[in-house]
Coordinates of C-alpha atoms in Angstrom, one line a residue:
M4 CA 5.6 14.9 21.2
T5 CA 3.1 16.4 23.6
H6 CA 1.3 14.2 26.1
I7 CA -2.3 13.5 25.2
P8 CA -4.5 14.4 28.2
T9 CA -6.9 11.8 29.6
P10 CA -10.5 12.9 29.0
L11 CA -12.9 13.3 31.9
A12 CA -15.6 11.8 29.6
P13 CA -15.6 8.0 29.6
P14 CA -14.5 6.2 26.4
P15 CA -16.9 4.2 24.3
D16 CA -17.1 0.5 25.2
I17 CA -15.5 -1.2 22.2
L18 CA -16.2 -4.8 21.4
R19 CA -13.8 -5.6 18.6
C20 CA -12.2 -4.4 15.4
A21 CA -15.0 -4.8 12.8
Y22 CA -13.9 -3.6 9.4
M23 CA -11.5 -1.5 7.4
E24 CA -12.3 0.8 4.6
L25 CA -9.5 0.7 2.0
V26 CA -9.2 3.1 -0.9
V27 CA -7.8 1.3 -4.0
T28 CA -6.9 2.6 -7.4
D29 CA -8.0 -0.3 -9.5
L30 CA -11.2 -1.8 -8.1
A31 CA -11.3 -4.7 -10.5
A32 CA -7.7 -5.8 -9.7
S33 CA -8.4 -5.5 -5.9
R34 CA -11.6 -7.4 -6.2
N35 CA -9.8 -10.2 -8.0
F36 CA -7.2 -10.4 -5.3
Y37 CA -9.5 -10.4 -2.3
V38 CA -12.3 -12.4 -3.8
D39 CA -10.9 -14.7 -6.4
V40 CA -7.5 -15.3 -4.8
L41 CA -8.2 -14.9 -1.0
G42 CA -11.8 -16.1 -1.1
L43 CA -13.6 -13.3 0.8
I44 CA -17.3 -13.2 0.3
V45 CA -19.0 -10.4 -1.7
T46 CA -22.0 -9.0 0.3
E47 CA -22.7 -6.2 -2.1
E48 CA -20.9 -4.3 -4.8
D49 CA -21.3 -1.5 -7.3
S50 CA -19.1 0.4 -9.7
E51 CA -17.4 2.4 -6.9
A52 CA -17.1 -0.1 -4.0
V53 CA -17.1 -3.8 -3.0
Y54 CA -18.2 -4.9 0.4
L55 CA -16.6 -8.1 1.6
R56 CA -16.8 -10.4 4.6
T57 CA -15.2 -13.6 6.0
I58 CA -17.1 -16.9 6.1
E59 CA -18.0 -16.8 9.8
E60 CA -19.0 -13.1 9.9
F61 CA -22.7 -12.1 10.4
I62 CA -22.3 -8.3 10.1
H63 CA -22.5 -6.8 6.6
H64 CA -18.7 -6.5 5.9
N65 CA -15.2 -6.8 7.3
L66 CA -13.6 -4.9 4.4
V67 CA -14.7 -2.2 2.0
L68 CA -12.8 -1.6 -1.2
R69 CA -13.6 1.8 -2.4
R70 CA -12.3 3.3 -5.7
G71 CA -10.2 6.4 -5.3
P72 CA -7.2 8.3 -6.7
V73 CA -4.7 7.4 -3.8
A74 CA -4.4 4.0 -2.2
A75 CA -4.9 4.6 1.5
V76 CA -7.0 3.8 4.6
A77 CA -10.2 5.7 5.1
A78 CA -11.3 4.1 8.4
F79 CA -10.3 1.7 11.1
S80 CA -13.8 0.7 12.3
Y81 CA -14.8 -0.7 15.7
R82 CA -18.1 -2.1 16.9
V83 CA -19.3 -0.9 20.3
R84 CA -21.5 -2.6 22.9
S85 CA -24.7 -0.5 22.5
P86 CA -26.1 2.5 20.5
Q87 CA -25.5 4.7 23.6
E88 CA -21.7 4.2 23.2
L89 CA -21.8 6.5 20.2
D90 CA -22.7 9.5 22.4
R91 CA -19.8 8.6 24.6
A92 CA -17.5 8.5 21.6
V93 CA -18.6 12.0 20.6
A94 CA -18.0 13.3 24.1
F95 CA -14.7 11.6 24.5
Y96 CA -13.1 12.8 21.3
T97 CA -14.8 16.3 21.4
E98 CA -13.1 16.8 24.8
L99 CA -9.8 16.1 23.1
G100 CA -10.5 18.7 20.4
C101 CA -10.6 16.1 17.7
E102 CA -12.6 16.4 14.5
V103 CA -15.8 14.4 15.0
R104 CA -18.6 13.6 12.5
R105 CA -21.7 11.6 13.1
E106 CA -23.8 10.0 10.3
P107 CA -27.2 8.6 11.5
E108 CA -27.5 6.6 8.2
G109 CA -23.9 5.3 8.3
F110 CA -20.9 6.1 6.2
T111 CA -21.0 2.8 4.3
R112 CA -23.7 0.4 3.2
G113 CA -24.9 -2.0 5.8
I114 CA -23.8 0.1 8.8
G115 CA -26.2 2.4 10.7
D116 CA -25.6 5.3 13.0
S117 CA -21.8 5.8 13.1
V118 CA -19.2 8.2 14.5
R119 CA -16.0 9.0 12.6
V120 CA -13.1 10.9 14.1
V121 CA -9.5 11.7 13.5
D122 CA -7.8 10.7 16.8
P123 CA -4.9 12.6 18.4
L124 CA -2.5 10.2 16.7
G125 CA -3.8 11.2 13.3
F126 CA -5.7 8.0 12.5
P127 CA -9.3 7.9 11.1
Y128 CA -11.5 5.8 13.4
E129 CA -15.1 4.8 13.2
F130 CA -17.5 3.5 15.9
F131 CA -20.8 1.9 15.2
Y132 CA -23.4 -0.5 16.7
D133 CA -26.3 -0.7 14.3
V134 CA -25.5 -3.1 11.5
Q135 CA -27.3 -5.2 8.8
H136 CA -27.1 -8.9 9.5
V137 CA -26.2 -11.3 6.7
E138 CA -25.9 -15.0 6.5
R139 CA -23.1 -16.5 8.5
L140 CA -21.5 -19.1 6.2
A141 CA -19.8 -21.2 8.9
W142 CA -22.0 -24.2 7.9
R143 CA -21.7 -23.7 4.2
Y144 CA -18.9 -26.1 3.7
D145 CA -19.7 -26.3 0.0
L146 CA -18.4 -22.7 -0.2
H147 CA -15.3 -23.1 1.9
T148 CA -11.9 -23.1 0.2
P149 CA -8.7 -24.7 1.5
G150 CA -7.4 -21.3 2.6
A151 CA -10.8 -20.0 4.0
L152 CA -10.6 -16.7 5.9
V153 CA -12.9 -17.0 8.9
R154 CA -12.8 -13.6 10.6
L155 CA -11.1 -10.2 10.8
D156 CA -8.5 -10.5 13.5
H157 CA -6.7 -7.1 13.9
F158 CA -5.2 -3.9 12.5
N159 CA -1.6 -2.8 12.8
Q160 CA -0.8 0.9 12.9
V161 CA 2.5 2.8 12.4
T162 CA 3.2 5.7 14.8
P163 CA 6.3 7.6 15.6
D164 CA 5.9 7.6 19.4
V165 CA 4.7 4.2 20.6
P166 CA 4.5 5.0 24.4
R167 CA 2.4 8.0 23.6
A168 CA 0.1 5.9 21.4
V169 CA -0.1 3.2 24.0
K170 CA -1.1 5.6 26.8
F171 CA -3.8 7.0 24.6
M172 CA -5.1 3.6 23.6
E173 CA -5.2 2.6 27.3
D174 CA -7.3 5.7 27.9
L175 CA -9.6 4.4 25.2
G176 CA -10.0 1.1 27.1
F177 CA -7.4 -1.1 25.4
R178 CA -5.0 -3.4 27.3
V179 CA -1.5 -4.2 26.4
T180 CA -0.8 -7.9 25.9
E181 CA 2.8 -7.9 24.5
D182 CA 5.5 -5.3 23.6
I183 CA 9.0 -5.0 22.3
Q184 CA 11.6 -3.0 24.3
D185 CA 15.4 -2.6 24.7
A186 CA 17.5 -2.3 27.8
E187 CA 17.4 1.5 27.5
G188 CA 13.6 1.5 27.7
T189 CA 12.9 2.3 24.1
T190 CA 9.5 0.8 23.1
Y191 CA 9.4 -0.4 19.5
A192 CA 5.9 -1.9 19.3
A193 CA 3.0 -2.9 21.5
W194 CA 0.0 -5.2 21.0
L195 CA -3.4 -4.1 22.4
R196 CA -6.7 -5.8 22.7
R197 CA -10.4 -5.4 23.4
K198 CA -11.6 -8.9 22.5
P199 CA -9.9 -11.7 24.4
T200 CA -7.1 -12.4 21.9
V201 CA -3.6 -11.0 21.6
H202 CA -4.8 -7.9 19.8
D203 CA -7.4 -5.8 18.0
T204 CA -4.6 -3.5 17.0
A205 CA -0.9 -3.0 17.4
M206 CA 1.2 0.1 17.5
T207 CA 4.4 -0.3 15.6
G208 CA 7.2 2.4 15.8
G209 CA 7.9 4.2 12.6
D210 CA 7.0 7.2 10.5
G211 CA 3.3 7.8 10.8
P212 CA 0.4 7.8 11.0
R213 CA 0.2 4.9 8.5
M214 CA -1.4 1.5 8.3
H215 CA 1.0 -1.4 8.5
H216 CA -1.4 -4.2 7.8
V217 CA -4.9 -5.6 8.2
A218 CA -5.1 -9.2 9.4
F219 CA -7.6 -12.0 8.7
A220 CA -7.7 -15.2 10.6
T221 CA -7.8 -18.8 9.3
H222 CA -8.6 -21.9 11.4
E223 CA -5.3 -23.7 11.1
K224 CA -1.8 -23.2 9.7
H225 CA -2.5 -25.6 6.9
N226 CA -4.9 -23.1 5.6
I227 CA -2.0 -20.6 5.2
I228 CA 0.1 -23.2 3.4
A229 CA -2.9 -23.7 1.0
I230 CA -2.9 -20.0 0.3
C231 CA 0.8 -20.1 -0.5
D232 CA 0.2 -23.1 -2.9
K233 CA -2.6 -21.3 -4.6
L234 CA -0.5 -18.1 -5.1
G235 CA 2.2 -20.3 -6.6
A236 CA -0.1 -22.0 -8.9
L237 CA -1.5 -18.7 -10.1
R238 CA 2.0 -17.4 -10.6
L239 CA 1.3 -14.8 -8.0
S240 CA 4.1 -15.7 -5.6
D241 CA 5.4 -12.1 -5.9
R242 CA 2.4 -11.1 -3.7
I243 CA 4.1 -12.9 -0.8
E244 CA 6.3 -10.4 1.2
R245 CA 7.1 -12.4 4.2
G246 CA 6.5 -15.9 5.6
P247 CA 4.9 -18.3 6.1
G248 CA 6.3 -18.6 9.6
R249 CA 5.5 -18.4 13.3
H250 CA 5.8 -15.3 15.4
G251 CA 7.3 -15.2 18.8
V252 CA 5.1 -12.2 19.6
S253 CA 1.5 -13.5 19.7
N254 CA 2.7 -17.2 19.0
A255 CA 0.7 -17.0 15.8
F256 CA 1.4 -18.6 12.5
Y257 CA 1.5 -15.9 9.8
L258 CA 1.8 -14.9 6.1
Y259 CA 2.2 -11.4 4.8
L260 CA 0.9 -10.5 1.4
R261 CA 0.7 -7.2 -0.6
D262 CA -2.4 -6.4 -2.6
P263 CA -2.3 -4.8 -6.0
D264 CA -2.0 -1.3 -4.5
G265 CA 0.7 -2.5 -2.0
H266 CA -1.6 -2.6 1.0
R267 CA -0.2 -5.2 3.4
V268 CA -2.5 -8.1 4.4
E269 CA -1.6 -10.6 7.1
I270 CA -3.1 -14.1 7.2
Y271 CA -3.0 -15.2 10.9
T272 CA -3.9 -18.1 13.1
Q273 CA -3.3 -19.8 16.5
D274 CA -2.7 -17.0 18.9
Y275 CA -3.9 -17.4 22.5
W276 CA -6.6 -16.4 25.1
T277 CA -6.0 -13.1 27.0
G278 CA -9.4 -12.6 28.6
D279 CA -8.4 -13.0 32.3
P280 CA -8.2 -9.7 34.2
D281 CA -4.7 -10.6 35.4
N282 CA -3.4 -11.7 32.0
P283 CA 0.4 -11.0 32.1
V284 CA 2.1 -8.7 29.7
V285 CA 4.8 -10.4 27.7
T286 CA 7.9 -8.1 26.9
W287 CA 10.3 -9.1 24.2
D288 CA 13.9 -7.9 23.8
V289 CA 14.3 -6.1 20.5
H290 CA 17.6 -8.0 19.9
D291 CA 15.9 -11.4 20.2
N292 CA 15.5 -12.6 16.6
Q293 CA 12.7 -15.0 17.7
R294 CA 10.3 -12.1 18.6
R295 CA 9.3 -11.5 15.0
D296 CA 9.9 -15.0 13.6
W297 CA 10.1 -17.9 16.1
W298 CA 12.3 -19.8 13.7
G299 CA 14.8 -16.9 13.5
N300 CA 14.3 -16.1 9.9
P301 CA 15.3 -12.5 8.9
V302 CA 12.6 -9.9 8.3
V303 CA 12.7 -8.2 4.9
P304 CA 13.4 -4.4 5.1
S305 CA 10.2 -3.5 3.3
W306 CA 8.3 -4.9 6.3
Y307 CA 9.9 -2.2 8.5
T308 CA 9.8 0.7 6.1
E309 CA 6.7 0.5 3.9
A310 CA 3.1 1.1 5.0
S311 CA -0.2 2.6 3.7
P312 CA -1.1 6.3 4.1
V313 CA -4.2 7.2 6.1
L314 CA -6.8 9.8 5.2
D315 CA -8.6 12.5 7.1
L316 CA -12.4 12.7 7.1
D317 CA -12.3 14.7 3.9
G318 CA -10.3 12.0 2.1
V319 CA -7.0 13.9 2.2
P320 CA -3.8 11.9 3.1
Q321 CA -2.5 12.7 6.6
P322 CA 1.0 14.2 6.8
V323 CA 3.6 11.7 8.1
V324 CA 5.7 12.5 11.1
A325 CA 9.2 11.0 11.3
R326 CA 10.1 8.7 14.2
T327 CA 12.9 10.2 16.3
D328 CA 13.4 7.1 18.6
T329 CA 15.7 4.4 17.2
S330 CA 14.0 2.3 14.6
E331 CA 13.6 -1.4 14.9
M332 CA 15.1 -2.0 11.5
A333 CA 18.2 0.0 12.5
V334 CA 18.7 -2.1 15.6
T335 CA 18.2 -5.5 14.0
I336 CA 19.4 -5.3 10.4
G337 CA 21.3 -2.1 10.3
A338 CA 25.0 -1.5 9.6
D339 CA 26.2 -3.6 12.6
G340 CA 23.0 -5.3 13.2
F341 CA 22.6 -8.9 14.2
S342 CA 20.2 -10.7 16.5
Y343 CA 20.5 -13.4 19.1
T344 CA 18.4 -16.3 20.0
R345 CA 20.0 -16.6 23.5
P346 CA 20.9 -13.4 25.3
E347 CA 24.5 -14.4 26.0
D348 CA 25.2 -14.9 22.2
D349 CA 27.3 -12.5 20.3
T350 CA 28.0 -12.2 16.6
D351 CA 31.0 -14.5 16.7
E352 CA 29.0 -17.2 18.5
L353 CA 26.4 -17.4 15.8
P354 CA 26.8 -20.1 13.2
S355 CA 28.7 -19.0 10.1
W356 CA 25.6 -19.3 8.0
K357 CA 23.8 -16.9 10.3
Q358 CA 26.5 -14.3 10.7
G359 CA 25.6 -11.1 8.9
E360 CA 22.2 -12.4 7.9
Y361 CA 20.4 -9.5 9.6
K362 CA 22.5 -6.8 8.0
L363 CA 20.7 -4.7 5.5
G364 CA 23.2 -5.2 2.7
H365 CA 22.8 -9.0 3.0
Q366 CA 19.1 -8.8 2.4
L367 CA 19.0 -6.8 -0.8

C-alpha cells in the first residue's frame, strides 16, 4: 500500500480512548447483554439508542448502542486535551485529504463540539473535548456487581498493513508499547497508547478496516471469573469466545465475549504502567505460543478471522481490503502450524498432548 505522508500540521493532543458508537440490529437484545448481563450503567436511552458508562466514569458515556440495519462500528472516539485541539484535528486530517465533518452540538447526546473523520486507514474516528459530566459511581458500592466494569480500556482494529498503520498512528502521537514480529521482519500486530497503560488501541493484521474488539477493564481477575460464573448461570456460556486467561502481550488477564450481533468485547485487567518517556518496547516472536495466552492455550480460529465492519460518515460499510502479508493464524495454527514456549523447541519436543494442538483441523 502507499505510504501515508506525515502532515505538516500538528496532530490533536489525544488524552485517551473515550467511547465507541456501535450499531446493533436488535437494540433490546443488546441492552440486555450490556446492562443486565455485563452491568454497564444506563445514562440515557430512547427508542433508537442507549448511552452506557462504566462505574468509575464521569463523562456521559463510554458506549453508544444505536439501532441500525447492519451491525458495525460508527465511531472510535477519543477525548482531547482542550477545545483548541479540534481545530488541530481538522487541519491535520484536511491536509491528508480525509473526509472531515464538524458538529458544534456533537454527534451524540452528552458530547459537545466534535470532529469526525475517516482516516487514511479507513476507520471512522471522533475527537471531542466538551462533555456532559455525570455521577461517578466509584463510591456507590450498593450498585457494584461482582463483575463490575470500571472503565473503558482500549480498542483493537484490524488492518491489512500493520507497519503502515503504526507509522500513521505515531504521526498522530501514539507510542508503541508492544508488538509481534517474525524473524523475517513481518509485523503481525502492535499495541499503541496515549494514556500510560499498554494501549488505547491496537493494530492487528488482517483483512480491514474492521473492529476486532472493544475492551472494558475490571479491578481484579476475580471479577472476570464472576462474569464467567454469571454467564454460566444464565445459560449464556456460548457468549464466551475465548478465555479466561492471561496474555503474554500486555500481561493482562482477559476474557473475550461476543454480543448478540457478534461484536467482540474483551474484559481486561492487570496490565502495567507505560508512562515513562523511555518505556521500552516489548517485541514478541509470532511463534511463541505464550504471546497470546501466557498459559499456552490455543487461540480459536474465529478470533483471527472474524471482526466487525466499520462505517463511513454516511453510515455505509467501508470496503474491506485483504491482507497480503502472512496472517498470524496461518503461521500459528495453519497446515503445519505449531508454537513453542521455548525458542529451541520443535514439534517433536512438545509433549504428546500438545502436538498438533495449534493446527486448524484440531480446533474445529
